[in-house]
Short mmCIF file of C-alpha atoms in Angstrom, two decimals:
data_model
loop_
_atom_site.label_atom_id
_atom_site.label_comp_id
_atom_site.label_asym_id
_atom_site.label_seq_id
_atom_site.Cartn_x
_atom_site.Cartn_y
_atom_site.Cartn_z
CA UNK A 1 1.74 -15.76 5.70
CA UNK A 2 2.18 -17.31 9.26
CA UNK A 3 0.42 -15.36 11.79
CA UNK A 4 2.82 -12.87 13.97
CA UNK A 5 1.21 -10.90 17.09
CA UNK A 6 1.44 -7.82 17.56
CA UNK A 7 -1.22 -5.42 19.49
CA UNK A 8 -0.67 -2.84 16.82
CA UNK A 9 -0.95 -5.05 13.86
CA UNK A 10 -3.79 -7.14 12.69
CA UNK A 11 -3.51 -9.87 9.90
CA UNK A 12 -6.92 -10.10 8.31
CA UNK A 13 -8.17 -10.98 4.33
CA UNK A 14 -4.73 -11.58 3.70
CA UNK A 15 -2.94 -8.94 4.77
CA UNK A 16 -1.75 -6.86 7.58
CA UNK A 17 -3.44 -3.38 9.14
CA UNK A 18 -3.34 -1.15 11.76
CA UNK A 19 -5.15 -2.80 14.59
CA UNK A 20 -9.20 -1.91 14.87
CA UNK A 21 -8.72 0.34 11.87
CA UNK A 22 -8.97 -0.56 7.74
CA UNK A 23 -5.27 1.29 7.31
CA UNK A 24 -3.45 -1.20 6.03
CA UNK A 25 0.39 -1.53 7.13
CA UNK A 26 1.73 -1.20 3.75
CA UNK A 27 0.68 2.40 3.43
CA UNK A 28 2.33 3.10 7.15
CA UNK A 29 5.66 1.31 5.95
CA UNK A 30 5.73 3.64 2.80
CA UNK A 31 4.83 6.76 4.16
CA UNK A 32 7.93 5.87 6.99
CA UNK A 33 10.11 4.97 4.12
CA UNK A 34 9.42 8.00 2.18
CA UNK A 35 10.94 9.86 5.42
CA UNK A 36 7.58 11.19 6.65
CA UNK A 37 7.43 11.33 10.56
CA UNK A 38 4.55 9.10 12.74
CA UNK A 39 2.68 12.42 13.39
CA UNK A 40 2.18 13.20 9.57
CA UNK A 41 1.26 9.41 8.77
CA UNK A 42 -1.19 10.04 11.45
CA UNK A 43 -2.29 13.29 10.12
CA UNK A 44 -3.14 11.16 6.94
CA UNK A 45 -3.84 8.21 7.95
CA UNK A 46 -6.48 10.09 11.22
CA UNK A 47 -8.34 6.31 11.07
CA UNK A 48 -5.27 4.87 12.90
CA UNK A 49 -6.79 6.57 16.11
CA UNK A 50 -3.68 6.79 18.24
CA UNK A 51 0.30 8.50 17.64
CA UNK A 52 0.73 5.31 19.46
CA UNK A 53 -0.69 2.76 17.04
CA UNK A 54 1.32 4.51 13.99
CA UNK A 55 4.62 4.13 16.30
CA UNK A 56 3.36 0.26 16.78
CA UNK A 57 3.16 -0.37 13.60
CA UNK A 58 6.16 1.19 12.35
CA UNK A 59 8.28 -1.28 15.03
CA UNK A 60 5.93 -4.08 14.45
CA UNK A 61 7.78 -3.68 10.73
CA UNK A 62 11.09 -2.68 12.29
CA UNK A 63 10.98 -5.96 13.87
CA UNK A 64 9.90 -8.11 11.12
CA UNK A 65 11.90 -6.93 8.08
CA UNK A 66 11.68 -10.36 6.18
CA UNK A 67 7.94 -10.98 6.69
CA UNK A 68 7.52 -7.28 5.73
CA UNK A 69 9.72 -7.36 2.48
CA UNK A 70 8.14 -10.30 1.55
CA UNK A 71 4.59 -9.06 1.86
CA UNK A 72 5.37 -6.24 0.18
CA UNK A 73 6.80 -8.09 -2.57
CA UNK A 74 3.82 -9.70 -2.76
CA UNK A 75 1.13 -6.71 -2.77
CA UNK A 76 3.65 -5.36 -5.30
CA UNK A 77 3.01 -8.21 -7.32
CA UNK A 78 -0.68 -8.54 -7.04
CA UNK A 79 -1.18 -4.89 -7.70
CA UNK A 80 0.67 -5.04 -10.71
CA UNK A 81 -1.07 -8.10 -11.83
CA UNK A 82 -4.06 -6.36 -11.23
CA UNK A 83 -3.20 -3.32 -13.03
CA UNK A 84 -2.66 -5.46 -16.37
CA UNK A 85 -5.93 -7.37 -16.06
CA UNK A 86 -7.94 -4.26 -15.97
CA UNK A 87 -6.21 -1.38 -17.80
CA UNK A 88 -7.16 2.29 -16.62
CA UNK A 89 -10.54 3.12 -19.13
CA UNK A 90 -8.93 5.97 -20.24
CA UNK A 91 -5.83 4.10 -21.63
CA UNK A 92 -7.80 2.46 -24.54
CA UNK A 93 -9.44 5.80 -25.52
CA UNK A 94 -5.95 7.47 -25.25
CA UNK A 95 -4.18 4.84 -27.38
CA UNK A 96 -7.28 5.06 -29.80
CA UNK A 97 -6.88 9.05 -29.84
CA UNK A 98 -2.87 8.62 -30.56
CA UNK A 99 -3.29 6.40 -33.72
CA UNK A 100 -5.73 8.85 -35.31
CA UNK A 101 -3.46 11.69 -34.67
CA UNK A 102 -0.74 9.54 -36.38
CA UNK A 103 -2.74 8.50 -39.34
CA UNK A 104 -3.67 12.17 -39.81
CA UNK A 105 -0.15 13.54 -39.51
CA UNK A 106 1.32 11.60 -42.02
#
């Protein structure tokens, strides 16, 4: 990831966030994509500090579109690789409980 400046956008431990806040930019860019406006991302996001940082970001991304797709390809990735390693606990008990209902049904 080659560094790109931005006031609004800090690239830190690998990824990007909202300048002098731990929000990173990937939950901005889905909150925009899932049609909500700047003033409810900063209603949920209140750790972004300004209306003006959440509009920063969101053109920081408007600008960028490769980088961005790319990154988020990538979190997207690492997530999911991260979700296989280590399973939800409840999914072993859940599987566990599903076999002994199936042994006892039939």
């Amino acid at each position: 990831m080659s560094p790109i400046k931005s006031e609004y956008v800090e690239q830190r431990n690998g990824g990007y966030y909202v300048a002098g806040s731990r929000v990173s930019l990937d939950s901005v860019i889905y909150a925009f994509r899932r049609g909500e406006s700047p003033e409810t991302i900063l209603d949920q996001y209140s750790a972004i500090g300004s209306l003006a940082k959440v509009y920063g970001a969101i053109a920081f991304a408007l600008d960028h579109p490769q980088a961005m797709d790319a990154y988020l390809a990538e979190q997207e990735r690492i997530w999911e690789q991260g979700r296989r390693q280590n399973p939800p606990a409840n999914a072993d008990r859940v599987h566990r409980a599903r076999q002994e209902r199936t042994v006892r049904s039939t």
